[in-house]
Amino acid sequence: MTFDNSYARLPKHFYARVEPASVPAPVLLAFNDDLAGTLGIGELAKDDDALAAVFGGNRVPAGAEPIALAYAGHQFGQFVPQLGDGRAVLLGEVVDTGNTRHDVQLKGSGRTPFSRGGDGRSSIGPVVREYLLSEAMHALGVPTTRALAAVCTGQKVYRDEALPGGVLTRVAASHIRIGTFEYFAARGDVAGLKTLADYAIARHYPELADDDRPYAAFFSAVLAAQARLVAHWMDIGFIHGVMNTDNTAISGETLDYGPCAFMDEFHANKVFSSIDHGGRYAYANQPRILQWNLARLAECLLLLDNDQRRFETELVELSGRYEALYLARMRRKLGFTTEGRGDSAMVRDWLRHLQKHELDYTLSFRELADRIDAGDAARFGAFETEWKRRIATQDESADQTRTRMNSVNPLFIPRNHQIERAIQGAIDGDLRIFHELREVLSRPFETQAHKAEYAKPPLPGERVTQTFCGT
Ligand code: AMP
Ligand code: MG
């Protein structure tokens, strides 16, 4: 791996230098050859033991400069002035063949100065979870951090019980969060804040460096990227679960797969996270929470550009912008090629129908596509009749519409009950389901022979209604 560690060249108080902890018996569980190829490190993939040594934390590769990043954040609305990488180290940055820079981070690699009371470790459950979820999101076309490797450490981690330990290697456009800005703002460290903002602009939005108002323009860019991201989450029925400001990446990638989940049956107020008692991060709240989080970023950036009106206007206009992005996505999902006045109302009717009848969010779009040339409206009732009338106005064959709908409506999503099975298998030393899910979820829009089982919603006895951070 050829590293170029720009973050480690920032001022010393941006991070702490820390070596990943050694582990007794690292075993490679998974390596992402595809991603390794993109990173230009495909050569690495030949020796599993070497990969386990590097991505388990025992061998720091030449050129890496491991650091734990400092950040703060609002957790469930409460400000915590110091969080930071408590169980992760950034090995360094790799610039890929297309000249894009990526962070390569070990997660679960031992204590750091930011660990507070934690052990800095991860059990194998969250590793399997993040691996499957983040790669599934990537295959669905959602901006996200990725998983390069999963290693079992051979060391027990103690949660409610003793569990096998694991390390996930995460690849990200960067690990700069809204909470990173809050870290400096809360300390009144305007110089540090400016250094961070200039760095973030150069790294993620270089075209803004020459803007008259670079920090306000940066805010607009982050807002736009995050609005697109959350609209995409809503499109696929994804609930992040912990949309704290420290889990909101300024790159616009999905960051931190904790108690996240995809919905099975549709419900607007769905919550899975065991720690989200008030439903703050419920499915339908995500756009509002995004606005709240961006307001926290605006407060930081005001220290660099005091044009309060501009920040406020953008925040107010966000809801309209988000709605437009969301509606455009829903039109595509419903197979509309044009914009109709009644589309918003139709989307509402559709979701109301799904919720009332507790229908599966994901599969219902696929089933709807199959209803195009059905003579009756037996499946989706009054909505279906209305929808067919709308579809009939489009100059397209039923097959064309169906193909288009199926290209944007996935058949396979990482369903909670399957993820839980993969985790339980991994804990018991059986990786079959993990690997099968990796394969199935890499082609979410295609029907796959003998894999129909993975498309199905859970049976009543299989339902998983709660998800956990597992940290
Ligand atoms: P997260 O829930 O991943 O967003 O993490 C929130 C904060 O808790 C971050 O600062 C993490 O580094 C820290 N944290 C979570 N789990 C652990 C752990 N096992 N050991 C140390 N710090 C942790
Ligand atoms: Mg986090």
Coordinates of C-alpha atoms and ligand atoms in Angstrom, one line a residue:
M1 CA 0.0 0.0 0.0
T2 CA 1.3 3.4 -0.9
F3 CA 0.2 5.9 1.7
D4 CA 0.0 9.7 1.6
N5 CA -1.1 10.8 5.0
S6 CA -2.4 14.3 4.7
Y7 CA -4.4 14.3 8.0
A8 CA -1.4 13.3 10.0
R9 CA 0.3 16.5 8.6
L10 CA -2.4 18.6 10.3
P11 CA -1.6 20.2 13.7
K12 CA -0.9 17.8 16.5
H13 CA -4.0 18.5 18.4
F14 CA -6.2 17.2 15.6
Y15 CA -5.4 13.6 16.6
A16 CA -3.3 11.3 18.8
R17 CA -0.7 9.0 17.5
V18 CA -1.5 5.5 18.5
E19 CA -0.5 2.0 17.4
P20 CA -3.2 -0.6 16.9
A21 CA -3.1 -3.2 19.6
S22 CA -1.6 -6.6 18.9
V23 CA -4.0 -9.5 18.8
P24 CA -3.2 -13.2 19.6
A25 CA -4.4 -15.1 16.6
P26 CA -5.8 -13.0 13.7
V27 CA -7.8 -14.9 11.1
L28 CA -9.0 -13.3 7.9
L29 CA -12.8 -13.7 7.6
A30 CA -13.3 -11.6 4.4
F31 CA -11.3 -9.5 2.1
N32 CA -12.9 -7.2 -0.5
D33 CA -10.9 -7.9 -3.7
D34 CA -13.1 -5.5 -5.7
L35 CA -12.4 -2.6 -3.4
A36 CA -8.7 -3.6 -3.1
G37 CA -8.5 -3.4 -6.9
T38 CA -10.0 0.1 -6.9
L39 CA -7.5 1.1 -4.3
G40 CA -4.7 -0.2 -6.4
I41 CA -3.7 -2.7 -3.7
G42 CA -5.0 -5.9 -5.4
E43 CA -1.5 -7.4 -5.1
L44 CA -2.0 -7.6 -1.4
A45 CA -4.7 -10.2 -1.7
K46 CA -2.5 -13.2 -2.3
D47 CA -1.5 -14.1 1.3
D48 CA -4.4 -14.5 3.8
D49 CA -2.0 -14.6 6.8
A50 CA -0.3 -11.4 5.8
L51 CA -3.7 -9.7 5.3
A52 CA -4.8 -10.9 8.7
A53 CA -1.6 -9.6 10.3
V54 CA -2.1 -6.1 8.7
F55 CA -5.9 -5.8 9.0
G56 CA -6.0 -7.4 12.5
G57 CA -3.5 -4.7 13.7
N58 CA -0.4 -6.8 14.3
R59 CA 1.7 -5.5 11.4
V60 CA 1.6 -1.8 10.7
P61 CA 2.4 -1.5 7.0
A62 CA 5.2 0.6 5.7
G63 CA 4.1 4.2 5.2
A64 CA 1.2 4.0 7.6
E65 CA 1.1 6.6 10.4
P66 CA -1.7 5.4 12.7
I67 CA -3.7 8.1 14.4
A68 CA -6.9 8.4 16.4
L69 CA -8.9 11.4 15.3
A70 CA -10.3 14.0 17.7
Y71 CA -14.0 15.0 17.4
A72 CA -16.9 16.0 19.5
G73 CA -20.6 15.6 18.8
H74 CA -24.2 16.0 19.7
Q75 CA -25.5 12.6 20.8
F76 CA -29.3 12.4 21.0
G77 CA -29.3 16.2 21.1
Q78 CA -26.8 16.5 24.0
F79 CA -23.4 18.0 23.3
V80 CA -20.3 16.0 24.2
P81 CA -17.2 18.1 23.8
Q82 CA -14.9 15.2 23.4
L83 CA -15.6 11.9 21.7
G84 CA -12.9 10.9 19.2
D85 CA -11.8 7.6 17.8
G86 CA -12.1 5.5 20.9
R87 CA -11.9 2.1 19.1
A88 CA -10.5 3.0 15.7
V89 CA -7.2 4.1 14.2
L90 CA -6.7 5.6 10.9
L91 CA -3.8 3.7 9.3
G92 CA -3.4 6.3 6.6
E93 CA -4.6 7.5 3.3
V94 CA -4.3 5.7 -0.1
V95 CA -4.7 7.6 -3.3
D96 CA -6.4 5.3 -5.9
T97 CA -5.7 4.9 -9.6
G98 CA -8.4 7.5 -10.4
N99 CA -6.6 10.0 -8.1
T100 CA -9.3 9.7 -5.3
R101 CA -8.0 9.8 -1.7
H102 CA -9.4 7.2 0.8
D103 CA -8.9 6.8 4.5
V104 CA -8.0 3.3 5.6
Q105 CA -9.1 2.8 9.1
L106 CA -9.0 -0.2 11.5
K107 CA -12.1 -0.3 13.7
G108 CA -11.9 -2.4 16.9
S109 CA -8.2 -2.1 17.1
G110 CA -7.7 -1.3 20.8
R111 CA -7.7 1.6 23.2
T112 CA -6.8 5.1 22.3
P113 CA -6.6 8.3 24.3
F114 CA -10.2 8.8 23.3
S115 CA -11.5 5.5 24.6
R116 CA -12.8 6.9 27.9
G117 CA -14.2 3.8 29.8
G118 CA -14.3 1.6 26.7
D119 CA -12.0 -1.3 25.8
G120 CA -11.4 -0.1 22.2
R121 CA -12.5 -3.4 20.9
S122 CA -15.3 -4.8 18.8
S123 CA -16.9 -8.1 18.9
I124 CA -17.4 -10.0 15.7
G125 CA -21.1 -9.1 15.5
P126 CA -20.6 -5.4 14.7
V127 CA -17.8 -6.3 12.2
V128 CA -20.0 -8.7 10.2
R129 CA -22.9 -6.2 10.4
E130 CA -20.9 -3.2 9.1
Y131 CA -19.3 -5.3 6.5
L132 CA -22.6 -6.6 5.1
L133 CA -24.5 -3.3 5.5
S134 CA -21.9 -1.0 4.1
E135 CA -21.2 -3.2 1.1
A136 CA -24.9 -3.7 0.5
M137 CA -25.4 0.1 0.5
H138 CA -22.6 0.5 -2.0
A139 CA -24.2 -2.1 -4.3
L140 CA -27.5 -0.1 -4.0
G141 CA -25.7 2.9 -5.2
V142 CA -25.8 4.8 -1.9
P143 CA -22.7 6.9 -1.0
T144 CA -21.1 5.0 1.9
T145 CA -17.9 4.1 3.7
R146 CA -16.8 0.6 2.6
A147 CA -15.4 -2.6 4.1
L148 CA -12.0 -3.8 2.9
A149 CA -11.4 -6.6 5.4
A150 CA -12.8 -8.4 8.4
V151 CA -10.5 -10.2 10.8
C152 CA -11.3 -12.3 13.8
T153 CA -8.7 -11.5 16.5
G154 CA -8.6 -14.8 18.5
Q155 CA -9.3 -12.7 21.6
K156 CA -12.4 -12.6 23.6
V157 CA -14.3 -9.4 24.0
Y158 CA -16.6 -9.0 27.0
R159 CA -20.1 -7.5 26.5
D160 CA -23.0 -9.1 28.2
E161 CA -21.1 -12.3 27.4
A162 CA -17.7 -13.3 26.1
L163 CA -17.7 -13.0 22.4
P164 CA -15.0 -13.4 19.7
G165 CA -13.2 -10.2 18.9
G166 CA -13.0 -8.7 15.4
V167 CA -11.5 -5.8 13.5
L168 CA -13.2 -4.2 10.5
T169 CA -11.1 -2.3 8.0
R170 CA -13.2 0.7 6.9
V171 CA -12.4 2.7 3.8
A172 CA -13.9 6.2 3.6
A173 CA -13.7 9.4 1.6
S174 CA -12.6 10.8 4.9
H175 CA -13.6 10.6 8.5
I176 CA -14.4 14.3 9.0
R177 CA -17.7 14.7 10.7
I178 CA -19.8 17.6 11.7
G179 CA -18.6 16.7 15.2
T180 CA -15.0 17.4 14.1
F181 CA -16.0 21.0 13.4
E182 CA -17.8 21.1 16.8
Y183 CA -14.6 19.9 18.5
F184 CA -12.7 23.0 17.5
A185 CA -15.7 25.4 17.7
A186 CA -16.4 24.3 21.3
R187 CA -12.9 25.1 22.3
G188 CA -13.0 28.5 20.7
D189 CA -10.1 27.3 18.5
V190 CA -10.9 29.4 15.5
A191 CA -7.4 28.8 14.0
G192 CA -8.0 25.0 14.3
L193 CA -11.5 25.4 12.9
K194 CA -10.2 27.3 9.9
T195 CA -7.4 24.8 9.3
L196 CA -10.0 22.0 9.3
A197 CA -12.4 23.8 7.0
D198 CA -9.6 24.6 4.5
Y199 CA -8.5 21.0 4.6
A200 CA -12.1 19.7 4.2
I201 CA -12.6 22.0 1.3
A202 CA -9.4 21.0 -0.4
R203 CA -10.1 17.4 0.1
H204 CA -13.8 17.2 -0.7
Y205 CA -14.9 20.4 -2.5
P206 CA -11.7 21.8 -4.1
E207 CA -13.7 23.8 -6.6
L208 CA -14.8 26.0 -3.7
A209 CA -11.4 27.1 -2.6
D210 CA -11.5 30.2 -4.7
D211 CA -15.1 31.1 -3.8
D212 CA -15.7 34.6 -2.4
R213 CA -17.3 32.9 0.6
P214 CA -15.6 29.5 0.8
Y215 CA -17.0 28.5 4.2
A216 CA -20.6 29.4 3.3
A217 CA -20.1 27.6 0.0
F218 CA -18.7 24.7 1.9
F219 CA -21.8 24.6 4.0
S220 CA -24.0 24.6 0.9
A221 CA -22.0 21.7 -0.6
V222 CA -22.3 19.6 2.6
L223 CA -26.0 20.4 2.8
A224 CA -26.6 19.3 -0.8
A225 CA -24.6 16.1 -0.3
Q226 CA -26.4 15.2 2.9
A227 CA -29.8 16.0 1.5
R228 CA -29.1 13.7 -1.4
L229 CA -27.9 11.0 1.0
V230 CA -30.9 11.1 3.3
A231 CA -33.3 11.1 0.3
H232 CA -31.5 8.0 -0.9
W233 CA -31.9 6.4 2.6
M234 CA -35.6 7.1 2.5
D235 CA -35.9 5.6 -1.0
I236 CA -34.5 2.3 0.2
G237 CA -36.2 2.2 3.6
F238 CA -32.9 2.6 5.5
I239 CA -32.9 3.8 9.1
H240 CA -29.5 4.9 10.3
G241 CA -30.4 4.7 13.9
V242 CA -27.8 7.0 15.4
M243 CA -27.8 10.2 13.4
N244 CA -25.7 12.0 15.9
T245 CA -23.5 14.8 14.6
D246 CA -20.4 12.7 15.2
N247 CA -21.8 10.1 12.8
T248 CA -22.6 12.7 10.0
A249 CA -19.8 12.8 7.5
I250 CA -19.1 16.0 5.6
S251 CA -18.3 13.9 2.5
G252 CA -21.9 12.9 2.3
E253 CA -21.2 9.2 2.8
T254 CA -23.2 7.0 5.1
L255 CA -21.0 6.7 8.2
D256 CA -21.2 4.3 11.2
Y257 CA -23.3 1.3 10.9
G258 CA -24.4 0.7 14.4
P259 CA -28.1 -0.1 15.2
C260 CA -29.1 0.7 11.7
A261 CA -31.7 -1.4 9.8
F262 CA -33.8 -1.7 6.7
M263 CA -37.5 -1.8 7.3
D264 CA -39.4 -4.9 6.3
E265 CA -43.1 -3.8 6.5
F266 CA -43.6 -0.1 6.0
H267 CA -44.2 2.1 8.9
A268 CA -43.3 5.8 8.9
N269 CA -42.3 5.9 12.5
K270 CA -40.2 2.7 12.5
V271 CA -37.4 2.5 15.1
F272 CA -35.1 -0.4 15.6
S273 CA -32.3 1.0 17.8
S274 CA -32.5 -0.3 21.3
I275 CA -31.1 3.0 22.6
D276 CA -33.5 5.3 20.7
H277 CA -36.2 5.4 23.3
G278 CA -37.9 8.6 22.1
G279 CA -37.8 7.7 18.4
R280 CA -35.6 10.7 17.7
Y281 CA -34.0 8.8 14.8
A282 CA -37.2 7.1 13.5
Y283 CA -37.5 6.5 9.7
A284 CA -39.6 9.5 8.9
N285 CA -37.7 11.8 11.3
Q286 CA -34.4 11.5 9.4
P287 CA -34.9 14.6 7.1
R288 CA -35.7 16.8 10.1
I289 CA -32.7 15.4 12.0
L290 CA -30.5 16.2 9.1
Q291 CA -31.6 19.8 9.2
W292 CA -30.9 19.9 13.0
N293 CA -27.4 18.4 12.4
L294 CA -26.7 20.9 9.7
A295 CA -27.7 23.7 12.0
R296 CA -25.0 22.5 14.3
L297 CA -22.5 22.7 11.5
A298 CA -23.7 26.2 10.6
E299 CA -23.1 27.3 14.1
C300 CA -19.5 26.2 13.8
L301 CA -18.9 27.8 10.4
L302 CA -20.4 31.1 11.6
L303 CA -17.1 31.5 13.4
L304 CA -15.5 31.7 10.0
D305 CA -18.1 33.6 8.0
N306 CA -20.7 35.6 10.0
D307 CA -23.3 35.8 7.2
Q308 CA -26.0 34.4 9.5
R309 CA -28.8 35.2 7.1
R310 CA -27.2 33.0 4.4
F311 CA -26.9 30.0 6.7
E312 CA -30.4 30.4 8.0
T313 CA -31.9 30.8 4.5
E314 CA -30.2 27.6 3.4
L315 CA -31.4 25.7 6.4
V316 CA -35.0 26.9 5.9
E317 CA -34.9 26.0 2.2
L318 CA -33.5 22.6 2.9
S319 CA -36.9 21.0 3.5
G320 CA -38.1 22.1 0.1
R321 CA -34.9 20.9 -1.6
Y322 CA -35.1 17.6 0.3
E323 CA -38.7 17.1 -0.7
A324 CA -37.9 17.6 -4.4
L325 CA -35.0 15.1 -4.2
Y326 CA -37.2 12.6 -2.4
L327 CA -40.1 13.1 -4.8
A328 CA -37.8 12.6 -7.8
R329 CA -36.7 9.3 -6.3
M330 CA -40.2 8.1 -5.6
R331 CA -41.3 9.0 -9.1
R332 CA -38.6 6.7 -10.4
K333 CA -39.6 4.0 -8.0
L334 CA -43.2 4.2 -9.1
G335 CA -42.2 4.1 -12.7
F336 CA -43.2 7.6 -13.7
T337 CA -41.2 9.1 -16.5
T338 CA -42.8 12.5 -16.3
E339 CA -43.8 14.9 -13.5
G340 CA -47.4 15.1 -12.6
R341 CA -49.2 17.5 -10.3
G342 CA -50.7 14.7 -8.3
D343 CA -47.4 12.7 -7.7
S344 CA -46.9 13.8 -4.1
A345 CA -50.4 12.8 -3.2
M346 CA -49.9 9.4 -5.0
V347 CA -46.7 8.8 -3.1
R348 CA -48.6 9.5 0.1
D349 CA -51.5 7.2 -0.9
W350 CA -49.0 4.4 -1.7
L351 CA -47.2 4.6 1.6
R352 CA -50.5 4.9 3.5
H353 CA -51.7 1.7 1.7
L354 CA -48.4 -0.1 2.6
Q355 CA -48.6 1.0 6.2
K356 CA -52.3 0.2 6.7
H357 CA -51.8 -3.3 5.3
E358 CA -48.4 -3.8 6.8
L359 CA -46.9 -4.6 3.5
D360 CA -43.2 -5.1 2.8
Y361 CA -41.7 -1.8 1.7
T362 CA -39.0 -3.3 -0.6
L363 CA -41.0 -6.1 -2.3
S364 CA -44.1 -4.0 -2.8
F365 CA -42.4 -1.9 -5.4
R366 CA -41.4 -5.1 -7.3
E367 CA -44.9 -6.5 -7.0
L368 CA -46.3 -3.2 -8.2
A369 CA -44.1 -3.5 -11.3
D370 CA -45.6 -6.9 -11.9
R371 CA -49.1 -5.5 -11.7
I372 CA -48.8 -3.3 -14.8
D373 CA -50.7 -5.5 -17.2
A374 CA -52.9 -7.2 -14.6
G375 CA -56.5 -6.6 -15.5
D376 CA -57.8 -6.2 -11.9
A377 CA -56.5 -4.2 -9.0
A378 CA -56.6 -7.0 -6.6
R379 CA -53.2 -6.4 -4.9
F380 CA -53.0 -2.7 -4.1
G381 CA -56.7 -1.7 -4.3
A382 CA -57.7 1.9 -5.2
F383 CA -54.1 3.0 -5.4
E384 CA -53.4 0.4 -8.0
T385 CA -56.3 1.6 -10.2
E386 CA -55.1 5.2 -10.0
W387 CA -51.5 4.2 -10.6
K388 CA -52.4 2.2 -13.7
R389 CA -54.3 5.2 -15.1
R390 CA -51.2 7.3 -14.6
I391 CA -48.8 4.7 -16.1
A392 CA -51.1 4.3 -19.1
T393 CA -50.5 8.0 -20.0
Q394 CA -46.8 7.2 -20.6
D395 CA -45.6 6.3 -24.0
E396 CA -43.9 3.0 -23.0
S397 CA -44.6 -0.7 -23.1
A398 CA -45.4 -2.5 -19.9
D399 CA -42.2 -4.4 -20.2
Q400 CA -40.2 -1.2 -20.5
T401 CA -41.8 0.3 -17.5
R402 CA -41.3 -2.9 -15.5
T403 CA -37.6 -3.2 -16.4
R404 CA -37.1 0.4 -15.5
M405 CA -38.8 0.0 -12.1
N406 CA -36.9 -3.1 -11.4
S407 CA -33.6 -1.4 -12.1
V408 CA -34.2 1.1 -9.2
N409 CA -36.2 -1.0 -6.8
P410 CA -34.0 -3.7 -5.2
L411 CA -35.1 -7.2 -4.7
F412 CA -32.4 -8.0 -2.1
I413 CA -31.8 -5.8 0.9
P414 CA -29.8 -6.7 4.1
R415 CA -32.8 -7.8 6.2
N416 CA -32.3 -7.8 9.9
H417 CA -33.2 -11.4 10.4
Q418 CA -30.6 -12.5 7.8
I419 CA -28.0 -10.2 9.3
E420 CA -28.6 -11.7 12.7
R421 CA -28.3 -15.2 11.3
A422 CA -25.0 -14.2 9.6
I423 CA -23.7 -12.8 13.0
Q424 CA -24.8 -15.8 15.0
G425 CA -23.1 -18.1 12.4
A426 CA -19.9 -16.1 12.6
I427 CA -19.9 -16.3 16.4
D428 CA -20.3 -20.0 16.1
G429 CA -17.5 -20.2 13.6
D430 CA -19.7 -20.8 10.6
L431 CA -19.3 -18.1 7.9
R432 CA -21.6 -19.6 5.2
I433 CA -24.4 -17.2 5.6
F434 CA -22.1 -14.2 5.9
H435 CA -20.4 -15.2 2.6
E436 CA -23.7 -16.0 0.9
L437 CA -25.1 -12.6 1.9
R438 CA -22.0 -10.8 0.6
E439 CA -22.7 -12.5 -2.7
V440 CA -26.4 -12.0 -2.9
L441 CA -26.3 -8.3 -1.7
S442 CA -23.7 -7.4 -4.3
R443 CA -26.3 -7.6 -7.0
P444 CA -29.4 -6.3 -5.3
F445 CA -31.5 -5.6 -8.4
E446 CA -31.1 -8.9 -10.1
T447 CA -33.1 -12.1 -9.6
Q448 CA -30.6 -14.8 -8.6
A449 CA -31.0 -18.5 -9.0
H450 CA -31.6 -20.4 -5.7
K451 CA -31.3 -17.2 -3.7
A452 CA -35.0 -16.3 -3.4
E453 CA -34.9 -17.1 0.3
Y454 CA -32.8 -14.0 0.9
A455 CA -35.4 -11.7 -0.7
K456 CA -38.1 -12.8 1.6
P457 CA -39.3 -10.8 4.6
P458 CA -39.0 -12.6 8.0
L459 CA -41.6 -15.1 9.1
P460 CA -43.4 -14.1 12.3
G461 CA -41.0 -16.2 14.4
E462 CA -37.9 -14.7 12.6
R463 CA -38.7 -11.0 13.1
V464 CA -36.0 -8.9 14.6
T465 CA -37.6 -5.8 16.1
Q466 CA -34.5 -4.4 17.9
T467 CA -30.9 -3.7 16.8
F468 CA -28.0 -2.9 19.1
C469 CA -24.7 -1.0 18.8
G470 CA -22.9 -3.9 20.3
T471 CA -20.2 -1.6 21.5
Ligands
AMP1 P1 -20.5 5.3 17.9 O1 -21.6 4.6 18.7 O2 -19.8 4.3 17.0 O3 -20.9 6.5 17.2 O4 -19.4 5.7 19.0 C1 -19.6 6.8 19.8 C2 -18.3 7.1 20.6 O5 -18.1 6.0 21.5 C3 -17.1 7.2 19.8 O6 -16.2 8.2 20.3 C4 -16.5 5.8 19.9 O7 -15.1 5.8 19.6 C5 -16.8 5.4 21.3 N1 -16.8 4.0 21.5 C6 -17.7 3.1 21.1 N2 -17.4 1.9 21.5 C7 -16.2 1.9 22.1 C8 -15.4 0.9 22.7 N3 -15.7 -0.3 22.7 N4 -14.2 1.4 23.3 C9 -13.9 2.7 23.2 N5 -14.7 3.6 22.7 C10 -15.8 3.3 22.1
MG2 MG -19.6 7.1 15.7

